[in-house]
Amino acid sequence: MRPDAGPAPVAAVSVTVRAGLETYEVRIGAGLLGRLGELCDRPATQALVVSDENVASWYLERVMAGLEAAGMRSAAMVLPPGEQTKSPVVLAALYDRLYDLGAGRHDTVVALGGGVIGDLAGYAAATFQRGLRLVQAPTTLLAMVDAAVGGKVAVDFREGKNYLGTFYQPALVVEDPDALATLPEREVHGGWAEIVKHGLLAGGVTLALTEAGVADKARPDPRLLEADVRFKAAVVGRDPRETTGVRAMLNFGHTVGHAIEVAGGFARYSHGEAVGLGLRAALWLSERLTGLDAAAAGRGQRLLSAAGLPERLTGVAAADVARLIGRDKKAAAGAARFVLLEEVGRPATGVVVPPELQSEVVAWLIGR
Ligand code: ADP
Ligand code: ZN
């Protein structure tokens, strides 16, 4: 090696996200967490790394070392894990910290963690002084394939999940598949619900990679991560602020999924497990309402099983689920609108499902 040779070039796949006037890169590659500073390329500015206790215990040190090596002054704020952290109270503590650091608009907030940290730190970055630079460094599978791409940031308020939020695109997203090695199994399954959703919506190579990927769920092929990020980026690119209706397709499996999540008090089923059941319901309804052929529906159901998602609905009352379906935040004027499939890779949005069929599909989820 020549003495003046700099560090080896960063080996990573790059996916460009174009959201309105903003453009940013999602870099995917093993070992990237340690090279975040280099990727940020903002010497002589400061960074606040926001993380949770679990993630920080594994990955904070390497991230801080990389930032310092790149000449960035860095501080960390480590929060308790869990949804309760996504609150206005914790948000205020984050503002305090940024204020005390004297952070300004050229400085960077690094969100190192799952969806909770990405949403919270993202919202703080979006609003502090009308916007600091945001770098998303997702460490859960769910956040890598879904939450970290697309610019939705929020905290919960009273009963409302993501009630205070906005759209704020990051400057950069860094995805290091090595971080998935320590992810608890339940979180792996949660990520797979969204991966299966993307696969069924996208069809083609994305679906093929998804079907191949279930053999090793905890260590997804980087090509699968890339395909999922590309799919999400394409949808977001056509509807950056959820106004054109294109983004609505991402609600596939979520109308029934959310109802199940709420009916189970957010304890019986995780988001991913509930969405897995919601996807089963959506496939069943697609066969009856939008002409999905039985073979394709069966393919989807088998994929959900192979992904380790629940086979049937247990431990919640059917009547509660049926009642909650119409109450979905995205239901237009009381009528539940569903995303269904005409075929794999061809979603139909805004499908009205008659109430009796809504009850029938819940009964099927319990009895299957
Ligand atoms: P999601 O991305 O599913 O919204 P959260 O931010 O709630 O996830 O994170 C889920 C849980 O997984 C939290 O307890 C978090 O601390 C933990 N976690 C996140 N990433 C990792 C990781 N790479 N290794 C181990 N635990 C992790
Ligand atoms: Zn989801």
mmCIF file of C-alpha atoms and ligand atoms in Angstrom:
data_model
loop_
_atom_site.group_PDB
_atom_site.id
_atom_site.type_symbol
_atom_site.label_atom_id
_atom_site.label_comp_id
_atom_site.label_asym_id
_atom_site.label_seq_id
_atom_site.Cartn_x
_atom_site.Cartn_y
_atom_site.Cartn_z
ATOM 1 C CA MET A 1 0.000 0.000 0.000
ATOM 2 C CA ARG A 2 1.298 3.455 -0.858
ATOM 3 C CA PRO A 3 2.092 5.441 2.300
ATOM 4 C CA ASP A 4 -0.242 8.244 1.273
ATOM 5 C CA ALA A 5 -3.127 5.916 0.463
ATOM 6 C CA GLY A 6 -6.212 6.925 2.406
ATOM 7 C CA PRO A 7 -8.620 4.463 3.928
ATOM 8 C CA ALA A 8 -9.923 1.779 1.579
ATOM 9 C CA PRO A 9 -12.895 2.965 -0.428
ATOM 10 C CA VAL A 10 -16.195 2.227 1.215
ATOM 11 C CA ALA A 11 -17.681 -0.905 -0.329
ATOM 12 C CA ALA A 12 -21.362 -0.267 -0.497
ATOM 13 C CA VAL A 13 -24.383 -0.386 -2.696
ATOM 14 C CA SER A 14 -26.004 2.989 -3.129
ATOM 15 C CA VAL A 15 -29.681 3.584 -3.788
ATOM 16 C CA THR A 16 -30.792 7.112 -4.665
ATOM 17 C CA VAL A 17 -34.040 8.370 -3.204
ATOM 18 C CA ARG A 18 -35.684 11.295 -4.997
ATOM 19 C CA ALA A 19 -38.388 12.819 -2.843
ATOM 20 C CA GLY A 20 -39.704 16.025 -4.338
ATOM 21 C CA LEU A 21 -36.808 18.446 -4.614
ATOM 22 C CA GLU A 22 -34.651 16.432 -2.268
ATOM 23 C CA THR A 23 -32.273 13.656 -3.202
ATOM 24 C CA TYR A 24 -30.296 11.420 -0.895
ATOM 25 C CA GLU A 25 -28.407 8.158 -0.879
ATOM 26 C CA VAL A 26 -29.069 4.964 1.015
ATOM 27 C CA ARG A 27 -25.723 3.218 1.426
ATOM 28 C CA ILE A 28 -25.898 -0.507 2.187
ATOM 29 C CA GLY A 29 -22.816 -2.489 3.140
ATOM 30 C CA ALA A 30 -21.187 -4.619 5.824
ATOM 31 C CA GLY A 31 -19.058 -2.605 8.229
ATOM 32 C CA LEU A 32 -20.508 0.790 7.339
ATOM 33 C CA LEU A 33 -21.431 1.717 10.924
ATOM 34 C CA GLY A 34 -17.738 2.108 11.726
ATOM 35 C CA ARG A 35 -17.321 4.390 8.726
ATOM 36 C CA LEU A 36 -20.216 6.697 9.313
ATOM 37 C CA GLY A 37 -17.948 9.687 9.857
ATOM 38 C CA GLU A 38 -16.320 9.206 6.487
ATOM 39 C CA LEU A 39 -19.715 8.872 4.821
ATOM 40 C CA CYS A 40 -21.001 12.007 6.565
ATOM 41 C CA ASP A 41 -17.988 13.934 5.364
ATOM 42 C CA ARG A 42 -18.614 16.934 7.621
ATOM 43 C CA PRO A 43 -15.334 17.643 9.418
ATOM 44 C CA ALA A 44 -15.305 20.495 11.933
ATOM 45 C CA THR A 45 -19.000 20.185 12.636
ATOM 46 C CA GLN A 46 -20.630 18.327 15.483
ATOM 47 C CA ALA A 47 -22.815 15.258 15.629
ATOM 48 C CA LEU A 48 -25.263 14.080 18.255
ATOM 49 C CA VAL A 49 -25.773 10.332 18.096
ATOM 50 C CA VAL A 50 -29.161 9.324 19.473
ATOM 51 C CA SER A 51 -29.562 5.660 20.358
ATOM 52 C CA ASP A 52 -31.184 3.281 22.827
ATOM 53 C CA GLU A 53 -29.496 1.259 25.566
ATOM 54 C CA ASN A 54 -29.572 -2.046 23.671
ATOM 55 C CA VAL A 55 -28.250 -0.698 20.408
ATOM 56 C CA ALA A 56 -25.691 1.544 22.111
ATOM 57 C CA SER A 57 -24.216 -1.389 24.042
ATOM 58 C CA TRP A 58 -23.380 -3.088 20.748
ATOM 59 C CA TYR A 59 -22.692 -0.324 18.270
ATOM 60 C CA LEU A 60 -22.196 3.115 19.827
ATOM 61 C CA GLU A 61 -18.466 2.813 20.356
ATOM 62 C CA ARG A 62 -17.663 2.058 16.733
ATOM 63 C CA VAL A 63 -19.939 4.827 15.500
ATOM 64 C CA MET A 64 -18.387 7.427 17.829
ATOM 65 C CA ALA A 65 -14.861 6.309 16.890
ATOM 66 C CA GLY A 66 -15.671 6.684 13.193
ATOM 67 C CA LEU A 67 -17.139 10.157 13.672
ATOM 68 C CA GLU A 68 -14.168 11.361 15.708
ATOM 69 C CA ALA A 69 -11.725 9.898 13.197
ATOM 70 C CA ALA A 70 -13.446 11.946 10.507
ATOM 71 C CA GLY A 71 -12.910 15.102 12.545
ATOM 72 C CA MET A 72 -16.436 15.504 13.844
ATOM 73 C CA ARG A 73 -16.990 16.526 17.430
ATOM 74 C CA SER A 74 -19.485 14.008 18.726
ATOM 75 C CA ALA A 75 -21.765 13.459 21.673
ATOM 76 C CA ALA A 76 -24.231 10.705 22.420
ATOM 77 C CA MET A 77 -27.657 10.552 23.989
ATOM 78 C CA VAL A 78 -28.679 7.043 25.001
ATOM 79 C CA LEU A 79 -32.348 6.484 25.806
ATOM 80 C CA PRO A 80 -34.366 3.594 27.234
ATOM 81 C CA PRO A 81 -35.582 1.168 24.544
ATOM 82 C CA GLY A 82 -39.267 0.887 23.690
ATOM 83 C CA GLU A 83 -42.198 2.818 22.282
ATOM 84 C CA GLN A 84 -42.558 4.953 25.479
ATOM 85 C CA THR A 85 -39.359 6.711 24.456
ATOM 86 C CA LYS A 86 -41.143 8.150 21.421
ATOM 87 C CA SER A 87 -42.799 10.804 23.584
ATOM 88 C CA PRO A 88 -42.923 14.611 23.800
ATOM 89 C CA VAL A 89 -41.169 14.405 27.189
ATOM 90 C CA VAL A 90 -38.155 12.599 25.779
ATOM 91 C CA LEU A 91 -38.281 14.864 22.733
ATOM 92 C CA ALA A 92 -37.950 17.879 25.043
ATOM 93 C CA ALA A 93 -34.924 16.283 26.696
ATOM 94 C CA LEU A 94 -33.409 15.856 23.261
ATOM 95 C CA TYR A 95 -34.016 19.544 22.447
ATOM 96 C CA ASP A 96 -32.334 20.434 25.764
ATOM 97 C CA ARG A 97 -29.317 18.397 24.837
ATOM 98 C CA LEU A 98 -29.067 19.963 21.382
ATOM 99 C CA TYR A 99 -29.446 23.403 22.925
ATOM 100 C CA ASP A 100 -26.731 22.742 25.504
ATOM 101 C CA LEU A 101 -24.409 21.515 22.774
ATOM 102 C CA GLY A 102 -25.036 24.738 20.881
ATOM 103 C CA ALA A 103 -26.098 22.724 17.859
ATOM 104 C CA GLY A 104 -26.823 24.663 14.695
ATOM 105 C CA ARG A 105 -28.182 23.918 11.268
ATOM 106 C CA HIS A 106 -24.870 22.674 9.850
ATOM 107 C CA ASP A 107 -24.661 20.047 12.607
ATOM 108 C CA THR A 108 -25.866 16.457 12.358
ATOM 109 C CA VAL A 109 -28.225 14.236 14.293
ATOM 110 C CA VAL A 110 -27.403 10.560 13.816
ATOM 111 C CA ALA A 111 -30.312 8.235 14.575
ATOM 112 C CA LEU A 112 -28.695 4.918 15.543
ATOM 113 C CA GLY A 113 -31.381 2.337 16.249
ATOM 114 C CA GLY A 114 -34.732 0.959 15.199
ATOM 115 C CA GLY A 115 -37.888 2.738 14.174
ATOM 116 C CA VAL A 116 -38.400 4.307 17.593
ATOM 117 C CA ILE A 117 -35.067 6.102 17.545
ATOM 118 C CA GLY A 118 -35.371 6.988 13.853
ATOM 119 C CA ASP A 119 -38.784 8.576 14.353
ATOM 120 C CA LEU A 120 -37.878 10.436 17.548
ATOM 121 C CA ALA A 121 -34.420 11.675 16.576
ATOM 122 C CA GLY A 122 -35.751 12.422 13.096
ATOM 123 C CA TYR A 123 -38.516 14.590 14.510
ATOM 124 C CA ALA A 124 -36.058 16.430 16.750
ATOM 125 C CA ALA A 125 -33.742 17.003 13.784
ATOM 126 C CA ALA A 126 -36.636 18.209 11.626
ATOM 127 C CA THR A 127 -37.839 20.781 14.121
ATOM 128 C CA PHE A 128 -34.820 22.031 16.062
ATOM 129 C CA GLN A 129 -34.003 25.421 14.540
ATOM 130 C CA ARG A 130 -36.242 24.398 11.613
ATOM 131 C CA GLY A 131 -33.995 21.537 10.701
ATOM 132 C CA LEU A 132 -30.612 20.003 11.453
ATOM 133 C CA ARG A 133 -28.877 17.545 9.171
ATOM 134 C CA LEU A 134 -30.265 14.049 9.748
ATOM 135 C CA VAL A 135 -28.441 10.782 9.173
ATOM 136 C CA GLN A 136 -30.484 7.636 9.611
ATOM 137 C CA ALA A 137 -28.484 4.582 10.712
ATOM 138 C CA PRO A 138 -31.173 1.917 11.119
ATOM 139 C CA THR A 139 -30.252 -1.199 13.108
ATOM 140 C CA THR A 140 -33.466 -3.235 12.874
ATOM 141 C CA LEU A 141 -34.571 -5.086 9.779
ATOM 142 C CA LEU A 142 -37.882 -3.211 9.863
ATOM 143 C CA ALA A 143 -36.175 0.158 9.910
ATOM 144 C CA MET A 144 -33.717 -0.854 7.159
ATOM 145 C CA VAL A 145 -36.346 -1.998 4.667
ATOM 146 C CA ASP A 146 -39.057 0.443 5.623
ATOM 147 C CA ALA A 147 -38.999 3.142 8.314
ATOM 148 C CA ALA A 148 -35.626 4.742 7.546
ATOM 149 C CA VAL A 149 -36.551 5.429 3.927
ATOM 150 C CA GLY A 150 -39.288 7.904 3.111
ATOM 151 C CA GLY A 151 -38.937 10.778 5.502
ATOM 152 C CA LYS A 152 -41.740 10.145 7.973
ATOM 153 C CA VAL A 153 -40.737 11.257 11.480
ATOM 154 C CA ALA A 154 -42.930 11.529 14.564
ATOM 155 C CA VAL A 155 -43.518 11.055 18.263
ATOM 156 C CA ASP A 156 -46.614 9.614 19.932
ATOM 157 C CA PHE A 157 -49.050 11.910 21.747
ATOM 158 C CA ARG A 158 -51.596 10.706 24.334
ATOM 159 C CA GLU A 159 -53.480 7.843 22.666
ATOM 160 C CA GLY A 160 -52.221 8.728 19.228
ATOM 161 C CA LYS A 161 -49.334 6.846 17.656
ATOM 162 C CA ASN A 162 -47.205 9.133 15.456
ATOM 163 C CA TYR A 163 -49.593 11.942 16.309
ATOM 164 C CA LEU A 164 -47.013 14.733 16.222
ATOM 165 C CA GLY A 165 -44.979 14.388 13.095
ATOM 166 C CA THR A 166 -43.853 15.677 9.776
ATOM 167 C CA PHE A 167 -42.057 14.699 6.596
ATOM 168 C CA TYR A 168 -38.338 15.298 6.775
ATOM 169 C CA GLN A 169 -35.936 13.636 4.410
ATOM 170 C CA PRO A 170 -32.556 12.577 5.811
ATOM 171 C CA ALA A 171 -29.309 13.744 4.237
ATOM 172 C CA LEU A 172 -28.068 10.161 4.204
ATOM 173 C CA VAL A 173 -29.146 6.657 5.248
ATOM 174 C CA VAL A 174 -26.477 4.133 6.261
ATOM 175 C CA GLU A 175 -27.437 0.463 6.513
ATOM 176 C CA ASP A 176 -24.945 -2.009 7.923
ATOM 177 C CA PRO A 177 -26.256 -5.600 7.677
ATOM 178 C CA ASP A 178 -23.656 -6.634 10.289
ATOM 179 C CA ALA A 179 -25.852 -4.908 12.882
ATOM 180 C CA LEU A 180 -28.578 -7.490 12.336
ATOM 181 C CA ALA A 181 -26.461 -10.193 13.999
ATOM 182 C CA THR A 182 -27.652 -9.126 17.449
ATOM 183 C CA LEU A 183 -31.306 -8.470 16.623
ATOM 184 C CA PRO A 184 -33.767 -10.452 18.800
ATOM 185 C CA GLU A 185 -35.778 -13.082 16.909
ATOM 186 C CA ARG A 186 -39.111 -11.349 17.419
ATOM 187 C CA GLU A 187 -37.712 -8.214 15.775
ATOM 188 C CA VAL A 188 -36.440 -10.268 12.845
ATOM 189 C CA HIS A 189 -39.967 -11.565 12.269
ATOM 190 C CA GLY A 190 -41.323 -8.027 12.488
ATOM 191 C CA GLY A 191 -39.048 -6.945 9.666
ATOM 192 C CA TRP A 192 -40.125 -9.885 7.578
ATOM 193 C CA ALA A 193 -43.774 -8.816 7.640
ATOM 194 C CA GLU A 194 -42.823 -5.645 5.741
ATOM 195 C CA ILE A 195 -40.427 -7.547 3.472
ATOM 196 C CA VAL A 196 -43.212 -9.952 2.470
ATOM 197 C CA LYS A 197 -45.519 -6.966 1.971
ATOM 198 C CA HIS A 198 -43.000 -5.339 -0.372
ATOM 199 C CA GLY A 199 -42.418 -8.632 -2.196
ATOM 200 C CA LEU A 200 -46.118 -9.153 -2.910
ATOM 201 C CA LEU A 201 -46.604 -5.520 -3.962
ATOM 202 C CA ALA A 202 -43.505 -5.439 -6.167
ATOM 203 C CA GLY A 203 -43.592 -8.977 -7.592
ATOM 204 C CA GLY A 204 -40.798 -9.943 -10.010
ATOM 205 C CA VAL A 205 -37.242 -10.155 -8.751
ATOM 206 C CA THR A 206 -38.124 -8.604 -5.386
ATOM 207 C CA LEU A 207 -40.605 -11.398 -4.684
ATOM 208 C CA ALA A 208 -38.143 -14.039 -5.884
ATOM 209 C CA LEU A 209 -35.425 -12.663 -3.573
ATOM 210 C CA THR A 210 -37.963 -12.630 -0.730
ATOM 211 C CA GLU A 211 -38.879 -16.272 -1.287
ATOM 212 C CA ALA A 212 -35.215 -17.244 -1.410
ATOM 213 C CA GLY A 213 -34.433 -15.104 1.647
ATOM 214 C CA VAL A 214 -36.706 -16.898 4.116
ATOM 215 C CA ALA A 215 -34.125 -19.684 4.325
ATOM 216 C CA ASP A 216 -31.902 -17.394 6.413
ATOM 217 C CA LYS A 217 -34.171 -14.746 7.907
ATOM 218 C CA ALA A 218 -31.718 -13.376 10.417
ATOM 219 C CA ARG A 219 -29.066 -12.702 7.785
ATOM 220 C CA PRO A 220 -30.833 -11.348 4.725
ATOM 221 C CA ASP A 221 -28.946 -11.198 1.461
ATOM 222 C CA PRO A 222 -27.835 -7.572 0.881
ATOM 223 C CA ARG A 223 -29.468 -7.868 -2.550
ATOM 224 C CA LEU A 224 -32.792 -8.372 -0.782
ATOM 225 C CA LEU A 225 -32.223 -5.295 1.397
ATOM 226 C CA GLU A 226 -31.340 -3.363 -1.730
ATOM 227 C CA ALA A 227 -34.453 -4.557 -3.578
ATOM 228 C CA ASP A 228 -36.645 -3.522 -0.651
ATOM 229 C CA VAL A 229 -35.007 -0.122 -0.355
ATOM 230 C CA ARG A 230 -35.365 0.393 -4.126
ATOM 231 C CA PHE A 231 -39.026 -0.510 -3.968
ATOM 232 C CA LYS A 232 -39.736 1.792 -1.022
ATOM 233 C CA ALA A 233 -37.695 4.569 -2.674
ATOM 234 C CA ALA A 234 -39.680 4.248 -5.909
ATOM 235 C CA VAL A 235 -42.999 4.514 -4.079
ATOM 236 C CA VAL A 236 -41.812 7.443 -1.962
ATOM 237 C CA GLY A 237 -40.413 9.133 -5.072
ATOM 238 C CA ARG A 238 -43.860 9.093 -6.670
ATOM 239 C CA ASP A 239 -45.554 10.367 -3.514
ATOM 240 C CA PRO A 240 -43.103 12.102 -1.175
ATOM 241 C CA ARG A 241 -45.738 13.653 1.093
ATOM 242 C CA GLU A 242 -48.546 11.134 0.826
ATOM 243 C CA THR A 243 -50.691 13.323 -1.395
ATOM 244 C CA THR A 244 -50.844 11.518 -4.750
ATOM 245 C CA GLY A 245 -52.287 8.273 -3.416
ATOM 246 C CA VAL A 246 -49.353 6.134 -4.595
ATOM 247 C CA ARG A 247 -48.015 5.706 -1.078
ATOM 248 C CA ALA A 248 -51.369 4.274 -0.003
ATOM 249 C CA MET A 249 -50.305 0.889 -1.390
ATOM 250 C CA LEU A 250 -47.854 0.593 1.513
ATOM 251 C CA ASN A 251 -50.909 0.162 3.716
ATOM 252 C CA PHE A 252 -51.315 -3.364 2.271
ATOM 253 C CA GLY A 253 -52.048 -5.702 5.194
ATOM 254 C CA HIS A 254 -52.254 -2.783 7.612
ATOM 255 C CA THR A 255 -56.013 -2.137 7.735
ATOM 256 C CA VAL A 256 -56.704 -5.468 9.422
ATOM 257 C CA GLY A 257 -53.196 -5.493 10.900
ATOM 258 C CA HIS A 258 -53.724 -2.271 12.858
ATOM 259 C CA ALA A 259 -57.105 -3.484 14.090
ATOM 260 C CA ILE A 260 -55.467 -6.668 15.405
ATOM 261 C CA GLU A 261 -52.636 -4.697 16.999
ATOM 262 C CA VAL A 262 -55.084 -2.427 18.842
ATOM 263 C CA ALA A 263 -57.509 -5.243 19.777
ATOM 264 C CA GLY A 264 -54.585 -7.063 21.386
ATOM 265 C CA GLY A 265 -53.659 -3.962 23.383
ATOM 266 C CA PHE A 266 -50.298 -3.739 21.550
ATOM 267 C CA ALA A 267 -49.199 -6.673 23.736
ATOM 268 C CA ARG A 268 -50.745 -9.807 22.232
ATOM 269 C CA TYR A 269 -49.176 -9.130 18.837
ATOM 270 C CA SER A 270 -46.235 -7.007 17.755
ATOM 271 C CA HIS A 271 -46.745 -4.707 14.783
ATOM 272 C CA GLY A 272 -45.058 -7.197 12.457
ATOM 273 C CA GLU A 273 -47.056 -10.185 13.678
ATOM 274 C CA ALA A 274 -50.305 -8.225 13.351
ATOM 275 C CA VAL A 275 -49.357 -7.099 9.847
ATOM 276 C CA GLY A 276 -48.542 -10.711 8.962
ATOM 277 C CA LEU A 277 -52.122 -11.643 9.878
ATOM 278 C CA GLY A 278 -53.398 -8.549 8.078
ATOM 279 C CA LEU A 279 -51.576 -9.680 4.929
ATOM 280 C CA ARG A 280 -53.250 -13.092 5.195
ATOM 281 C CA ALA A 281 -56.613 -11.324 5.404
ATOM 282 C CA ALA A 282 -55.773 -9.080 2.455
ATOM 283 C CA LEU A 283 -54.828 -12.093 0.306
ATOM 284 C CA TRP A 284 -58.081 -13.843 1.242
ATOM 285 C CA LEU A 285 -60.092 -10.726 0.363
ATOM 286 C CA SER A 286 -58.141 -10.224 -2.866
ATOM 287 C CA GLU A 287 -59.258 -13.644 -4.067
ATOM 288 C CA ARG A 288 -62.869 -12.654 -3.486
ATOM 289 C CA LEU A 289 -62.870 -9.019 -4.589
ATOM 290 C CA THR A 290 -60.052 -8.177 -6.979
ATOM 291 C CA GLY A 291 -59.571 -11.416 -8.889
ATOM 292 C CA LEU A 292 -56.304 -12.632 -7.376
ATOM 293 C CA ASP A 293 -55.976 -16.231 -8.479
ATOM 294 C CA ALA A 294 -55.919 -18.976 -5.879
ATOM 295 C CA ALA A 295 -52.380 -20.064 -6.734
ATOM 296 C CA ALA A 296 -51.001 -16.547 -6.108
ATOM 297 C CA ALA A 297 -52.927 -16.216 -2.852
ATOM 298 C CA GLY A 298 -51.590 -19.616 -1.746
ATOM 299 C CA ARG A 299 -48.069 -18.507 -2.670
ATOM 300 C CA GLY A 300 -48.471 -15.464 -0.416
ATOM 301 C CA GLN A 301 -49.872 -17.514 2.478
ATOM 302 C CA ARG A 302 -46.973 -19.983 2.226
ATOM 303 C CA LEU A 303 -44.456 -17.156 2.167
ATOM 304 C CA LEU A 304 -45.958 -15.722 5.377
ATOM 305 C CA SER A 305 -45.629 -19.131 7.041
ATOM 306 C CA ALA A 306 -42.051 -19.531 5.849
ATOM 307 C CA ALA A 307 -41.273 -16.063 7.244
ATOM 308 C CA GLY A 308 -42.304 -17.323 10.685
ATOM 309 C CA LEU A 309 -45.372 -15.105 10.962
ATOM 310 C CA PRO A 310 -48.489 -16.308 12.840
ATOM 311 C CA GLU A 311 -50.770 -18.828 11.122
ATOM 312 C CA ARG A 312 -53.975 -17.777 12.825
ATOM 313 C CA LEU A 313 -55.519 -15.160 15.070
ATOM 314 C CA THR A 314 -55.802 -16.160 18.731
ATOM 315 C CA GLY A 315 -56.219 -14.387 22.050
ATOM 316 C CA VAL A 316 -58.282 -11.443 20.836
ATOM 317 C CA ALA A 317 -62.036 -11.125 20.360
ATOM 318 C CA ALA A 318 -63.258 -11.306 16.754
ATOM 319 C CA ALA A 319 -65.863 -8.622 17.451
ATOM 320 C CA ASP A 320 -63.188 -6.196 18.650
ATOM 321 C CA VAL A 321 -61.111 -6.690 15.532
ATOM 322 C CA ALA A 322 -64.124 -6.309 13.230
ATOM 323 C CA ARG A 323 -65.216 -3.126 15.013
ATOM 324 C CA LEU A 324 -61.733 -1.623 14.868
ATOM 325 C CA ILE A 325 -61.240 -2.255 11.144
ATOM 326 C CA GLY A 326 -63.563 0.646 10.251
ATOM 327 C CA ARG A 327 -61.814 2.932 12.709
ATOM 328 C CA ASP A 328 -58.467 2.840 10.959
ATOM 329 C CA LYS A 329 -56.885 6.312 10.789
ATOM 330 C CA LYS A 330 -56.733 5.956 7.009
ATOM 331 C CA ALA A 331 -60.385 4.920 6.612
ATOM 332 C CA ALA A 332 -62.200 7.536 4.549
ATOM 333 C CA ALA A 333 -65.414 8.761 6.209
ATOM 334 C CA GLY A 334 -66.071 5.566 8.133
ATOM 335 C CA ALA A 335 -65.799 3.160 5.194
ATOM 336 C CA ALA A 336 -62.738 0.966 5.454
ATOM 337 C CA ARG A 337 -60.694 1.212 2.258
ATOM 338 C CA PHE A 338 -58.431 -1.708 1.557
ATOM 339 C CA VAL A 339 -55.334 -2.267 -0.488
ATOM 340 C CA LEU A 340 -55.783 -5.594 -2.271
ATOM 341 C CA LEU A 341 -53.994 -7.376 -5.090
ATOM 342 C CA GLU A 342 -55.257 -7.965 -8.609
ATOM 343 C CA GLU A 343 -52.186 -10.059 -9.111
ATOM 344 C CA VAL A 344 -48.784 -10.276 -7.514
ATOM 345 C CA GLY A 345 -47.041 -6.976 -8.293
ATOM 346 C CA ARG A 346 -50.325 -5.248 -9.135
ATOM 347 C CA PRO A 347 -52.071 -3.651 -6.129
ATOM 348 C CA ALA A 348 -55.481 -1.991 -6.171
ATOM 349 C CA THR A 349 -55.994 0.789 -3.623
ATOM 350 C CA GLY A 350 -59.185 2.225 -2.172
ATOM 351 C CA VAL A 351 -61.160 -1.016 -2.445
ATOM 352 C CA VAL A 352 -64.386 -0.901 -0.439
ATOM 353 C CA VAL A 353 -64.952 -4.111 1.515
ATOM 354 C CA PRO A 354 -68.537 -4.750 2.630
ATOM 355 C CA PRO A 355 -68.894 -5.054 6.429
ATOM 356 C CA GLU A 356 -70.086 -8.672 6.279
ATOM 357 C CA LEU A 357 -66.946 -9.661 4.384
ATOM 358 C CA GLN A 358 -64.843 -7.832 6.993
ATOM 359 C CA SER A 359 -66.398 -9.992 9.719
ATOM 360 C CA GLU A 360 -66.026 -13.091 7.571
ATOM 361 C CA VAL A 361 -62.328 -12.574 7.031
ATOM 362 C CA VAL A 362 -61.754 -12.148 10.780
ATOM 363 C CA ALA A 363 -63.639 -15.402 11.407
ATOM 364 C CA TRP A 364 -61.470 -17.076 8.760
ATOM 365 C CA LEU A 365 -58.273 -15.801 10.454
ATOM 366 C CA ILE A 366 -59.425 -17.404 13.703
ATOM 367 C CA GLY A 367 -60.677 -20.658 12.203
ATOM 368 C CA ARG A 368 -58.039 -21.417 9.570
HETATM 369 P P1 ADP B 1 -38.626 -1.064 15.137
HETATM 370 O O1 ADP B 1 -37.579 -0.809 14.127
HETATM 371 O O2 ADP B 1 -39.204 -2.429 15.041
HETATM 372 O O3 ADP B 1 -39.635 0.039 15.241
HETATM 373 P P2 ADP B 1 -37.483 -0.481 17.851
HETATM 374 O O4 ADP B 1 -36.780 0.785 17.640
HETATM 375 O O5 ADP B 1 -38.652 -0.505 18.767
HETATM 376 O O6 ADP B 1 -37.892 -1.139 16.497
HETATM 377 O O7 ADP B 1 -36.450 -1.581 18.309
HETATM 378 C C1 ADP B 1 -36.879 -2.855 18.668
HETATM 379 C C2 ADP B 1 -36.022 -3.425 19.754
HETATM 380 O O8 ADP B 1 -34.822 -3.963 19.185
HETATM 381 C C3 ADP B 1 -35.575 -2.422 20.809
HETATM 382 O O9 ADP B 1 -35.593 -3.058 22.048
HETATM 383 C C4 ADP B 1 -34.143 -2.107 20.389
HETATM 384 O O10 ADP B 1 -33.366 -1.728 21.495
HETATM 385 C C5 ADP B 1 -33.675 -3.407 19.834
HETATM 386 N N1 ADP B 1 -32.650 -3.316 18.782
HETATM 387 C C6 ADP B 1 -32.656 -2.505 17.724
HETATM 388 N N2 ADP B 1 -31.639 -2.771 16.911
HETATM 389 C C7 ADP B 1 -30.939 -3.777 17.483
HETATM 390 C C8 ADP B 1 -29.777 -4.506 17.116
HETATM 391 N N3 ADP B 1 -29.161 -4.300 15.953
HETATM 392 N N4 ADP B 1 -29.355 -5.462 17.969
HETATM 393 C C9 ADP B 1 -30.017 -5.721 19.123
HETATM 394 N N5 ADP B 1 -31.117 -5.091 19.511
HETATM 395 C C10 ADP B 1 -31.584 -4.128 18.699
HETATM 396 ZN ZN ZN B 2 -45.936 -1.626 9.141
#
